[in-house]
């Protein structure tokens, strides 16, 4: 029903070409990116001219590892967690396994991938199971214990478990990253751009056993991320005040989005405060009605009853969504 | 003799830890990066907050393809030409072949790679031959005709030819990129950061048959380069005035570097104006003497008689090198 708009969020240019309006007219709720970006970027000192120094890369990885609660030797910066997953999938080889409702790259990263009907009945043949926690787009949050059980199941069959924690920053107590270790078949992906609201930087991290990180580094080379990624990431991951405040305010904002959605008969789902999923038989029509009012949300090509709403930035944006739903 | 300094240029932090001095005290001549960077970066409008739009990526690739003189359908942006080579090498698989004196990634990108003693006597078994034109670090510039002969030789044995044109911007008439086509076994790599002096951006291009680019795009994903790479690259490749002026002034500066080197008994080699190679039995001692004066040049772990000098930025820097060589 909506072309590329139902493949990935953030495609405002395509939305504009279909529904008109200038860039600044649109309220883009099609992604799960924090609308209140980390503000240190405006004053960060970026050295665009030199090749990034290996010492600066090591410093970024130490800072990020401290934030994730992992050994820095297990933490490798990548130009976006999406690229990181694609590279890891090819290094591991073999078949990918993913949830039926999952981020599309969980399937596309592998040469061959299949959805699993149920985590209780994984196929016997070994494969790499990819699960996002919290999951995108339904926001389901799994307990560490359940994931560790899946890990044991995968290890007993010579498979791997990849936990995509791209949206985990608000719930650090649910991260499984501290369980990554040499000899275990667990890999964790982290994203910089979503929680810090700077998706254009292209920065993510792969937390994995050192043998695997060696292969990943060899594919990426000496300078895997830009000077901006080094500058922003190193400073932002150390900005404890901003991080704590954002972990408080995002759930408050999400509760207010929930109230608006419920007022209009929609039942929001999910435990990630950066987005909410709703299911409605009116999904296709609602997407178009909001787009005609220049509000972009996220439909799903393979799930025609689902819509994902990103978090609006403040009262004015939330009020605009409220009004559009009322008149829709 | 010099640790990581003889593996890649640009490692000023390591040089400072060994030879002292503040960052601003050092004259870094260890890379082949244009010391006079494209200046549009200071005013470029970078949208760090959104995911890069696919339309903006296509626009960058069209602009770059026009500059390279190739079909945009054959041109894929990558986060640095070094990463591009590493990914392509793994996609092609098989053995790499490289010149004995070459950029170290030409060997490291492949799981297995061998130096070729002579281009006139390539091994019979198929492999991927990587040649930089002009070559780094000796600046040797090969005629298109000679490269096309090598391509035919490679194609007849089911091998591939990769021409690394990371330093080709000053000699566009020597680019072989226009010969890349579906059905041919030719791949060309281009770099943004060297000629435009913005190595921290991490932007390069792979020019290759579409079948191969499809595989490359699948490994990189939807957002292969940062918002800054999109903004800078699109504007800089279209800045015909800056490009023409830089193609004039770099060779003039290189001639002045040649004069200084010759005055001190060194015989500069190479046809790339961004660097010069010298061979001397005093290489190890000269590297240290210059480093003690906080001038960093590039030694080579496997070639103890060679030193590469990057282009100094203007008269003051050239004079400082001149004085250091005189008192060395």
XYZ file of C-alpha atoms in Angstrom:
656
model
C 0.000 0.000 0.000
C 2.861 2.381 0.554
C 5.955 1.293 -1.430
C 9.299 1.850 0.264
C 7.551 3.474 3.228
C 6.578 0.018 4.478
C 10.152 -1.341 4.270
C 11.997 1.102 6.548
C 11.082 4.243 8.451
C 12.627 7.632 7.806
C 11.742 7.903 4.124
C 10.360 11.400 4.238
C 11.380 12.212 0.668
C 9.215 9.386 -0.662
C 6.337 10.497 1.575
C 6.639 14.065 0.277
C 6.638 12.940 -3.341
C 3.373 11.043 -2.709
C 1.570 13.362 -0.303
C 3.186 16.752 -0.944
C 4.343 19.298 1.600
C 7.724 20.794 2.405
C 10.165 18.917 4.625
C 9.424 21.218 7.556
C 5.657 20.661 7.186
C 5.996 16.994 8.114
C 5.835 15.353 11.520
C 7.988 12.256 11.029
C 6.887 9.514 13.440
C 8.056 6.722 11.120
C 11.217 5.754 13.054
C 12.165 4.788 16.600
C 14.784 7.539 16.869
C 14.742 9.758 19.966
C 13.300 13.105 18.772
C 15.306 14.955 21.454
C 18.867 14.403 20.271
C 21.910 14.496 22.550
C 22.907 18.123 22.317
C 26.693 17.908 22.690
C 27.021 17.365 18.961
C 26.657 21.058 18.220
C 29.885 21.914 20.037
C 31.894 18.732 19.452
C 35.292 19.279 17.879
C 35.457 17.088 14.773
C 38.748 16.606 12.936
C 37.528 15.855 9.418
C 40.969 16.255 7.853
C 43.004 13.480 9.447
C 42.577 9.743 9.274
C 40.947 8.680 12.563
C 43.656 7.723 15.062
C 43.612 4.104 16.334
C 43.963 5.447 19.874
C 40.768 7.476 19.497
C 38.938 4.381 18.242
C 40.147 2.395 21.260
C 38.998 5.205 23.551
C 35.501 5.214 22.008
C 35.275 1.439 22.404
C 36.381 1.645 26.061
C 33.811 4.347 26.787
C 31.022 2.421 25.043
C 32.025 -0.853 26.748
C 31.801 0.816 30.157
C 28.296 2.069 29.282
C 27.260 -1.430 28.080
C 28.891 -3.084 31.107
C 31.216 -5.301 29.061
C 34.939 -5.993 28.683
C 36.323 -3.486 26.098
C 38.146 -6.390 24.385
C 34.722 -7.756 23.381
C 33.430 -4.467 21.908
C 33.953 -3.365 18.271
C 32.681 -0.105 16.739
C 30.881 -0.476 13.397
C 29.390 2.087 10.957
C 25.839 1.397 12.180
C 24.473 -1.695 13.940
C 22.647 -2.623 10.733
C 25.922 -2.957 8.819
C 27.363 -4.775 11.845
C 24.620 -7.415 11.705
C 25.078 -7.897 7.965
C 28.839 -8.422 8.343
C 28.476 -10.799 11.307
C 25.819 -12.831 9.469
C 28.224 -13.407 6.571
C 31.130 -14.254 8.863
C 29.052 -16.864 10.700
C 27.591 -18.187 7.435
C 24.806 -20.722 7.594
C 21.123 -20.084 8.004
C 19.453 -17.219 9.828
C 16.387 -17.639 12.029
C 14.189 -14.727 13.010
C 10.853 -13.919 14.581
C 7.883 -13.582 12.192
C 7.469 -9.960 13.295
C 10.984 -8.509 13.284
C 13.217 -5.789 11.872
C 13.580 -6.680 8.180
C 17.400 -6.803 8.285
C 17.191 -9.799 10.641
C 16.203 -11.814 7.565
C 17.981 -9.842 4.840
C 21.425 -10.040 6.500
C 21.685 -13.766 5.786
C 22.049 -15.505 2.456
C 19.288 -17.844 3.638
C 16.900 -17.043 6.489
C 13.631 -18.447 7.784
C 11.077 -17.188 10.272
C 10.565 -19.409 13.323
C 6.955 -20.121 14.187
C 7.707 -20.452 17.894
C 10.791 -20.009 20.066
C 9.658 -23.140 21.931
C 10.069 -25.183 18.752
C 13.292 -24.154 17.064
C 14.385 -26.273 14.085
C 16.889 -29.046 14.831
C 19.390 -27.957 12.166
C 21.885 -25.379 13.489
C 21.343 -21.754 12.593
C 21.844 -18.225 13.880
C 18.810 -17.012 15.809
C 18.378 -13.217 15.799
C 16.115 -11.643 18.426
C 15.769 -7.960 19.203
C 15.257 -7.059 22.870
C 13.112 -5.073 23.155
C 11.742 -6.277 19.847
C 11.001 -3.919 16.972
C 8.210 -3.204 16.087
C 6.110 -4.794 18.863
C 8.302 -3.639 21.770
C 8.237 -7.054 23.479
C 10.850 -7.167 26.238
C 12.260 -10.578 27.159
C 13.791 -11.557 30.498
C 17.513 -12.323 30.545
C 16.701 -15.787 31.903
C 14.582 -16.616 28.842
C 17.331 -15.429 26.500
C 19.965 -17.454 28.371
C 17.771 -20.522 27.954
C 17.616 -19.831 24.218
C 21.388 -19.395 24.199
C 21.889 -22.810 25.798
C 19.498 -24.313 23.306
C 21.448 -22.732 20.451
C 24.824 -23.756 21.848
C 23.737 -27.363 22.287
C 22.961 -27.441 18.547
C 26.116 -25.538 17.457
C 24.034 -22.501 16.596
C 24.496 -18.853 17.552
C 22.249 -16.348 19.302
C 22.389 -12.702 18.221
C 20.519 -10.312 20.516
C 19.863 -6.978 18.789
C 19.777 -4.427 21.612
C 19.410 -1.427 19.291
C 16.511 -0.184 21.482
C 17.777 -1.395 24.877
C 19.202 1.858 26.259
C 16.189 2.717 28.418
C 16.244 -0.690 30.106
C 19.920 -1.395 30.851
C 19.002 -4.012 33.456
C 17.594 -6.164 30.631
C 20.829 -6.180 28.596
C 22.456 -9.575 28.112
C 25.701 -8.013 26.860
C 27.556 -8.907 30.079
C 27.106 -12.597 29.242
C 29.134 -12.408 26.029
C 32.362 -14.359 26.578
C 34.981 -16.391 24.781
C 33.631 -19.875 24.146
C 29.986 -18.780 24.253
C 27.874 -18.455 21.106
C 26.317 -15.109 22.007
C 26.613 -11.812 20.087
C 24.993 -8.528 21.125
C 24.384 -5.548 18.821
C 24.084 -1.998 20.129
C 23.083 1.188 18.295
C 24.251 4.736 19.046
C 21.860 6.721 16.869
C 18.469 5.691 18.268
C 18.687 6.567 21.984
C 20.995 9.530 21.361
C 18.826 10.740 18.473
C 21.708 10.945 15.969
C 20.976 8.276 13.365
C 22.872 10.178 10.656
C 26.180 9.532 12.456
C 26.141 5.791 11.599
C 27.633 4.265 14.725
C 26.929 0.943 16.373
C 28.778 -1.767 18.279
C 29.175 -5.511 18.050
C 29.818 -7.241 21.386
C 31.180 -10.699 20.598
C 33.901 -13.232 21.458
C 37.359 -11.966 20.448
C 37.873 -14.644 17.762
C 34.828 -13.316 15.943
C 35.745 -9.649 16.494
C 39.114 -10.339 14.872
C 37.336 -11.477 11.718
C 34.984 -8.493 11.855
C 37.860 -5.998 12.249
C 39.653 -7.597 9.315
C 36.589 -6.979 7.110
C 36.115 -3.383 8.255
C 39.758 -2.314 8.278
C 41.649 0.328 10.206
C 39.106 3.151 10.110
C 35.630 1.657 10.572
C 33.830 4.823 11.720
C 34.042 8.539 10.933
C 35.672 11.329 12.914
C 32.190 12.493 13.946
C 31.285 9.034 15.266
C 34.485 9.037 17.353
C 33.861 12.532 18.734
C 30.119 12.211 19.418
C 30.202 8.628 20.705
C 33.090 9.123 23.117
C 31.489 12.183 24.671
C 27.853 11.059 24.643
C 28.437 7.645 26.252
C 30.199 9.464 29.083
C 27.410 12.013 29.575
C 25.848 10.347 32.629
C 23.552 13.294 33.381
C 21.952 13.372 29.938
C 21.628 9.581 29.891
C 19.889 9.448 33.297
C 17.542 12.322 32.453
C 16.638 10.755 29.094
C 15.926 7.378 30.706
C 13.420 9.225 32.939
C 11.758 11.463 30.364
C 11.323 9.041 27.440
C 8.929 6.720 29.347
C 6.959 9.783 30.530
C 6.571 10.938 26.928
C 5.614 7.419 25.838
C 2.843 7.357 28.485
C 1.435 10.555 27.059
C 1.516 9.066 23.543
C -0.304 6.010 24.944
C -3.035 8.250 26.371
C -3.577 9.944 23.006
C -3.701 6.644 21.098
C -6.140 5.110 23.605
C -8.396 8.180 23.414
C -8.871 7.373 19.728
C -9.632 3.702 20.259
C -6.168 2.375 19.495
C -4.449 -0.110 21.861
C -0.719 0.717 22.027
C 1.704 -2.171 22.643
C 5.351 -2.320 23.612
C 7.897 -1.695 26.335
C 10.318 0.487 24.373
C 9.464 4.156 24.950
C 10.782 5.182 21.514
C 7.807 3.662 19.653
C 4.426 2.018 20.056
C 2.706 -0.586 17.890
C -1.029 -0.629 17.250
C -3.156 -3.213 15.462
C -6.281 -2.134 13.636
C -8.299 -3.226 10.642
C -8.173 0.450 9.587
C -4.377 0.515 9.364
C -4.131 1.222 5.646
C -6.730 3.994 5.697
C -5.314 5.528 8.880
C -1.791 5.639 7.415
C -3.118 7.547 4.400
C -5.311 9.924 6.428
C -2.344 10.870 8.649
C -0.027 11.190 5.636
C -2.534 13.555 4.004
C -2.109 15.683 7.136
C 1.691 15.296 6.716
C 2.166 12.984 9.656
C 4.279 9.979 8.677
C 3.925 6.739 10.624
C 5.211 3.292 9.756
C 3.100 0.629 8.011
C 4.392 -2.906 7.366
C 4.277 -4.551 3.948
C 3.717 -8.049 5.381
C 1.458 -7.075 8.295
C -1.344 -4.962 6.898
C -3.131 -4.468 10.267
C -0.098 -3.009 12.064
C 1.142 0.565 12.448
C 4.124 1.832 14.447
C 4.114 5.318 15.982
C 7.431 6.935 16.878
C 7.564 9.247 19.895
C 6.385 12.812 19.098
C 8.727 15.595 20.195
C 6.885 17.493 22.930
C 3.377 18.845 23.464
C 2.891 20.595 20.128
C 3.737 17.472 18.115
C 1.608 15.258 20.368
C -1.292 17.708 20.077
C -0.997 17.674 16.294
C -1.186 13.871 16.254
C -4.163 14.003 18.633
C -6.002 16.439 16.365
C -5.231 14.439 13.224
C -6.523 11.225 14.820
C -9.689 13.049 15.942
C -10.459 14.332 12.462
C -9.206 11.248 10.698
C 62.062 0.289 13.653
C 58.950 2.289 14.269
C 56.059 0.051 15.399
C 52.641 0.968 14.058
C 54.103 4.036 12.334
C 55.472 1.763 9.580
C 52.086 0.079 8.974
C 49.911 3.093 8.134
C 50.384 6.835 8.047
C 48.461 9.261 10.212
C 49.400 7.792 13.595
C 50.342 11.033 15.259
C 49.346 9.859 18.742
C 51.877 7.025 18.572
C 54.535 9.417 17.257
C 53.843 11.834 20.122
C 54.096 9.093 22.728
C 57.533 8.151 21.358
C 58.973 11.546 20.439
C 56.992 13.987 22.607
C 55.436 17.277 21.571
C 51.883 18.565 21.518
C 49.630 17.742 18.576
C 49.985 21.268 17.184
C 53.803 21.044 17.339
C 53.880 18.287 14.742
C 54.139 18.558 10.970
C 52.394 15.380 9.808
C 53.737 14.317 6.400
C 52.987 10.636 7.019
C 49.915 10.384 4.769
C 48.979 11.177 1.176
C 46.056 13.372 2.202
C 45.724 16.804 0.589
C 46.791 19.277 3.318
C 44.511 21.960 1.824
C 41.073 20.489 2.474
C 37.971 21.311 0.435
C 36.567 24.230 2.384
C 32.824 23.769 1.824
C 32.669 21.429 4.817
C 32.603 24.308 7.268
C 29.253 25.549 5.993
C 27.669 22.261 4.883
C 24.270 21.567 6.412
C 24.474 18.140 8.065
C 21.309 16.449 9.335
C 22.729 14.215 12.076
C 19.312 13.387 13.516
C 17.571 11.518 10.711
C 18.453 8.273 9.038
C 20.082 9.147 5.709
C 17.441 9.224 2.966
C 17.880 6.714 0.103
C 17.278 9.577 -2.350
C 20.210 11.527 -0.925
C 22.435 8.457 -1.287
C 21.382 8.070 -4.930
C 22.106 11.758 -5.522
C 25.623 11.417 -4.058
C 26.293 8.374 -6.242
C 25.052 10.210 -9.359
C 27.259 13.215 -8.600
C 30.317 11.022 -7.933
C 29.651 8.912 -11.043
C 29.581 12.058 -13.192
C 32.933 13.117 -11.703
C 34.424 9.637 -12.333
C 32.899 9.493 -15.828
C 30.929 6.293 -15.208
C 27.323 5.074 -15.325
C 25.709 5.797 -11.905
C 24.320 2.248 -11.906
C 27.913 0.990 -11.583
C 28.851 3.249 -8.639
C 28.307 2.364 -4.953
C 29.238 4.572 -1.980
C 31.159 2.838 0.811
C 32.396 4.041 4.232
C 35.970 4.458 2.955
C 37.653 2.811 -0.047
C 39.685 0.658 2.355
C 36.518 -0.948 3.748
C 35.222 -1.218 0.163
C 38.267 -3.238 -0.918
C 37.975 -5.532 2.101
C 34.310 -6.254 1.384
C 34.865 -6.813 -2.343
C 37.796 -9.155 -1.655
C 35.568 -11.358 0.531
C 32.722 -11.307 -1.980
C 35.045 -12.417 -4.796
C 36.745 -14.980 -2.555
C 39.822 -16.771 -3.830
C 43.382 -15.574 -3.758
C 44.627 -12.007 -3.905
C 47.652 -10.941 -5.933
C 49.445 -7.665 -5.298
C 52.618 -5.811 -6.172
C 55.587 -6.332 -3.827
C 55.533 -2.625 -3.005
C 51.876 -1.778 -2.375
C 49.383 -0.385 0.111
C 49.238 -3.017 2.868
C 45.463 -3.522 2.595
C 45.965 -4.930 -0.921
C 47.282 -8.065 0.811
C 45.354 -7.893 4.092
C 41.915 -7.657 2.445
C 42.121 -11.264 1.228
C 42.074 -14.425 3.268
C 45.042 -15.541 1.177
C 47.237 -13.187 -0.836
C 50.605 -13.364 -2.535
C 52.912 -10.769 -4.020
C 53.596 -11.132 -7.740
C 57.250 -10.903 -8.726
C 56.426 -9.447 -12.140
C 53.255 -8.373 -13.919
C 54.701 -10.037 -17.028
C 54.635 -13.404 -15.271
C 51.362 -13.725 -13.406
C 50.616 -17.139 -11.874
C 48.446 -19.465 -13.964
C 45.902 -20.117 -11.188
C 43.071 -17.554 -11.157
C 43.194 -14.810 -8.586
C 42.245 -11.180 -8.015
C 45.049 -8.828 -9.000
C 45.029 -5.509 -7.116
C 46.994 -2.585 -8.572
C 46.883 1.005 -7.437
C 47.143 3.632 -10.179
C 49.027 5.750 -9.372
C 50.642 3.257 -7.044
C 51.170 3.972 -3.374
C 53.879 4.484 -2.154
C 56.074 4.721 -5.276
C 53.693 6.885 -7.324
C 54.108 4.770 -10.469
C 51.447 5.726 -13.023
C 50.440 3.061 -15.542
C 48.941 3.670 -18.966
C 45.336 2.583 -19.516
C 46.517 0.363 -22.362
C 48.803 -1.598 -20.033
C 46.008 -2.062 -17.508
C 43.588 -3.205 -20.211
C 46.150 -5.802 -21.271
C 46.334 -7.007 -17.676
C 42.536 -7.093 -17.562
C 42.397 -9.312 -20.657
C 45.039 -11.553 -19.138
C 42.994 -11.815 -15.928
C 39.716 -12.408 -17.753
C 41.220 -15.187 -19.869
C 42.104 -17.011 -16.627
C 38.796 -16.270 -14.846
C 40.503 -13.824 -12.534
C 39.577 -10.251 -11.612
C 41.453 -6.953 -11.834
C 40.903 -4.348 -9.104
C 42.401 -0.940 -9.881
C 42.706 1.164 -6.729
C 42.388 4.765 -7.931
C 42.465 6.271 -4.433
C 45.121 8.748 -5.638
C 43.922 9.220 -9.231
C 42.064 12.535 -8.876
C 44.875 14.691 -10.262
C 45.185 12.555 -13.396
C 41.594 11.878 -14.505
C 42.757 11.014 -18.027
C 44.500 7.934 -16.554
C 41.356 6.528 -14.907
C 40.173 3.186 -16.191
C 36.797 3.518 -14.446
C 34.964 4.110 -17.749
C 35.884 0.566 -18.816
C 33.938 -1.078 -15.985
C 30.960 -2.884 -17.516
C 28.661 -5.820 -17.025
C 30.451 -8.985 -18.132
C 33.931 -7.557 -17.593
C 36.066 -8.564 -14.607
C 37.189 -5.050 -13.710
C 36.551 -3.178 -10.437
C 37.730 0.363 -9.681
C 38.034 1.887 -6.195
C 37.866 5.628 -5.588
C 38.528 7.598 -2.402
C 36.937 10.889 -1.349
C 39.145 11.821 1.600
C 42.577 12.025 -0.021
C 42.143 14.562 -2.836
C 39.519 16.558 -0.923
C 41.615 16.437 2.264
C 38.805 15.059 4.450
C 39.931 11.563 5.439
C 37.907 11.656 8.669
C 34.644 11.596 6.683
C 35.156 7.942 5.586
C 33.768 7.965 2.072
C 34.812 5.995 -0.964
C 33.248 4.368 -4.013
C 33.312 0.979 -5.651
C 32.779 1.030 -9.428
C 31.887 -2.504 -10.478
C 29.450 -4.598 -12.554
C 25.908 -4.414 -11.160
C 25.805 -8.106 -10.136
C 28.721 -7.484 -7.805
C 27.346 -4.168 -6.530
C 24.143 -5.947 -5.554
C 26.131 -8.257 -3.311
C 28.104 -5.322 -1.901
C 24.943 -3.332 -1.111
C 23.433 -6.344 0.617
C 26.476 -6.535 2.922
C 26.474 -2.793 3.700
C 22.744 -2.292 4.099
C 20.477 0.701 3.666
C 22.662 3.399 5.197
C 26.277 2.729 4.167
C 27.641 6.247 4.777
C 27.009 9.043 7.269
C 24.989 12.237 6.858
C 28.282 14.161 6.637
C 29.551 11.921 3.828
C 26.318 12.563 1.916
C 26.469 16.332 2.429
C 30.197 16.842 1.788
C 30.506 14.358 -1.071
C 27.511 15.625 -3.029
C 28.677 19.227 -2.829
C 32.429 18.665 -3.250
C 32.202 16.431 -6.339
C 30.167 19.184 -7.968
C 32.596 21.970 -7.063
C 34.248 22.205 -10.489
C 36.142 25.388 -9.626
C 37.841 23.953 -6.548
C 38.618 20.697 -8.354
C 40.247 22.450 -11.329
C 42.265 24.805 -9.118
C 43.440 21.917 -6.936
C 44.510 19.867 -9.960
C 46.700 22.850 -10.928
C 48.183 23.734 -7.527
C 48.991 20.264 -6.159
C 51.569 19.473 -8.884
C 53.134 22.921 -8.345
C 53.485 22.205 -4.626
C 54.890 18.753 -5.370
C 57.558 20.316 -7.618
C 58.629 22.536 -4.758
C 58.831 19.520 -2.437
C 60.961 17.788 -5.093
C 63.357 20.738 -5.145
C 63.797 20.627 -1.366
C 64.364 16.867 -1.315
C 66.899 17.058 -4.162
C 68.765 19.859 -2.434
C 69.450 17.427 0.399
C 70.641 14.602 -1.841
C 67.363 12.684 -1.942
C 65.887 11.492 -5.265
C 62.086 11.835 -5.125
C 60.003 9.360 -7.152
C 56.381 9.271 -8.174
C 53.701 10.835 -10.328
C 51.094 11.472 -7.632
C 51.469 15.033 -6.318
C 50.161 14.086 -2.858
C 53.347 12.210 -1.891
C 56.890 11.390 -2.931
C 58.965 8.274 -2.269
C 62.707 8.383 -1.608
C 65.175 5.524 -1.263
C 68.198 5.946 0.965
C 70.436 3.772 3.113
C 69.901 6.404 5.815
C 66.102 5.916 5.921
C 65.900 4.661 9.511
C 68.136 7.383 10.899
C 66.461 10.100 8.834
C 62.993 9.068 10.034
C 64.162 9.406 13.653
C 65.978 12.700 13.115
C 62.875 14.252 11.569
C 60.633 12.776 14.268
C 62.858 14.320 16.921
C 62.090 17.637 15.228
C 58.394 16.638 15.279
C 58.110 16.031 11.560
C 56.406 12.706 10.873
C 57.102 10.904 7.595
C 56.256 7.347 6.629
C 58.738 4.446 6.914
C 57.904 0.920 5.707
C 58.318 -2.159 7.893
C 59.255 -4.407 4.958
C 61.275 -1.867 2.956
C 63.857 -0.393 5.301
C 65.452 1.896 2.669
C 62.218 3.674 1.718
C 60.546 6.807 3.089
C 57.384 8.521 1.879
C 56.910 12.274 2.235
C 53.404 13.724 2.149
C 52.909 17.174 0.642
C 53.678 19.997 3.118
C 51.003 22.671 3.457
C 52.516 25.872 2.039
C 55.831 27.713 2.352
C 56.179 27.635 6.137
C 55.784 23.866 6.335
C 58.086 23.311 3.359
C 60.682 25.626 4.919
C 60.493 23.713 8.183
C 61.139 20.432 6.361
C 64.013 22.075 4.453
C 65.632 23.280 7.681
C 65.178 19.927 9.414
C 66.784 18.076 6.483
C 69.685 20.574 6.504
C 70.411 20.080 10.191
C 69.533 16.404 10.186
